[in-house]
Amino acid sequence: MSSVEEPDPMAESPMDYAEHDRTYHFFIGLTKYGTIAVVVILILMALFLL
């Protein structure tokens, strides 16, 4: 048997709130800038293709 103790999963919070907050803000930023990019592409297509 190994003498290495496994960490108690209940000793820490089940959720890393700081990481969750960073991930949330990352996806919000991606959505915002992705939407802006699509709008710009559509405007350019309307100007040059019509």
Short mmCIF file of C-alpha atoms in Angstrom, two decimals:
data_model
loop_
_atom_site.label_atom_id
_atom_site.label_comp_id
_atom_site.label_asym_id
_atom_site.label_seq_id
_atom_site.Cartn_x
_atom_site.Cartn_y
_atom_site.Cartn_z
CA MET A 1 0.00 0.00 0.00
CA SER A 2 1.14 3.53 -0.62
CA SER A 3 1.70 5.89 2.26
CA VAL A 4 0.56 8.94 0.26
CA GLU A 5 -2.54 10.50 1.73
CA GLU A 6 -5.18 11.70 -0.69
CA PRO A 7 -6.59 15.18 -0.07
CA ASP A 8 -10.01 15.34 1.50
CA PRO A 9 -12.39 16.51 -1.26
CA MET A 10 -14.67 18.13 1.31
CA ALA A 11 -11.86 20.19 2.85
CA GLU A 12 -11.96 22.74 0.02
CA SER A 13 -14.85 24.57 -1.52
CA PRO A 14 -16.43 22.44 -4.24
CA MET A 15 -16.25 25.41 -6.60
CA ASP A 16 -13.33 27.68 -7.45
CA TYR A 17 -15.17 30.98 -7.65
CA ALA A 18 -12.20 32.99 -8.92
CA GLU A 19 -11.67 30.57 -11.82
CA HIS A 20 -15.41 30.56 -12.54
CA ASP A 21 -15.43 34.37 -12.64
CA ARG A 22 -12.42 34.48 -15.03
CA THR A 23 -14.04 31.91 -17.32
CA TYR A 24 -17.34 33.82 -17.29
CA HIS A 25 -15.67 37.11 -18.22
CA PHE A 26 -13.62 35.36 -20.93
CA PHE A 27 -16.75 33.97 -22.62
CA ILE A 28 -18.61 37.27 -22.27
CA GLY A 29 -15.67 39.01 -23.97
CA LEU A 30 -15.58 36.39 -26.74
CA THR A 31 -19.30 36.82 -27.32
CA LYS A 32 -19.06 40.61 -27.38
CA TYR A 33 -16.11 40.84 -29.76
CA GLY A 34 -17.40 37.95 -31.89
CA THR A 35 -20.71 39.74 -32.35
CA ILE A 36 -18.95 42.99 -33.24
CA ALA A 37 -16.81 41.14 -35.80
CA VAL A 38 -19.87 39.54 -37.42
CA VAL A 39 -21.66 42.91 -37.63
CA VAL A 40 -18.59 44.53 -39.25
CA ILE A 41 -18.31 41.67 -41.76
CA LEU A 42 -22.01 41.99 -42.65
CA ILE A 43 -21.70 45.76 -43.12
CA LEU A 44 -18.65 45.31 -45.35
CA MET A 45 -20.46 42.63 -47.36
CA ALA A 46 -23.44 44.96 -47.81
CA LEU A 47 -21.18 47.78 -49.00
CA PHE A 48 -19.03 45.79 -51.41
CA LEU A 49 -21.33 43.03 -52.67
CA LEU A 50 -24.59 44.88 -53.27
#
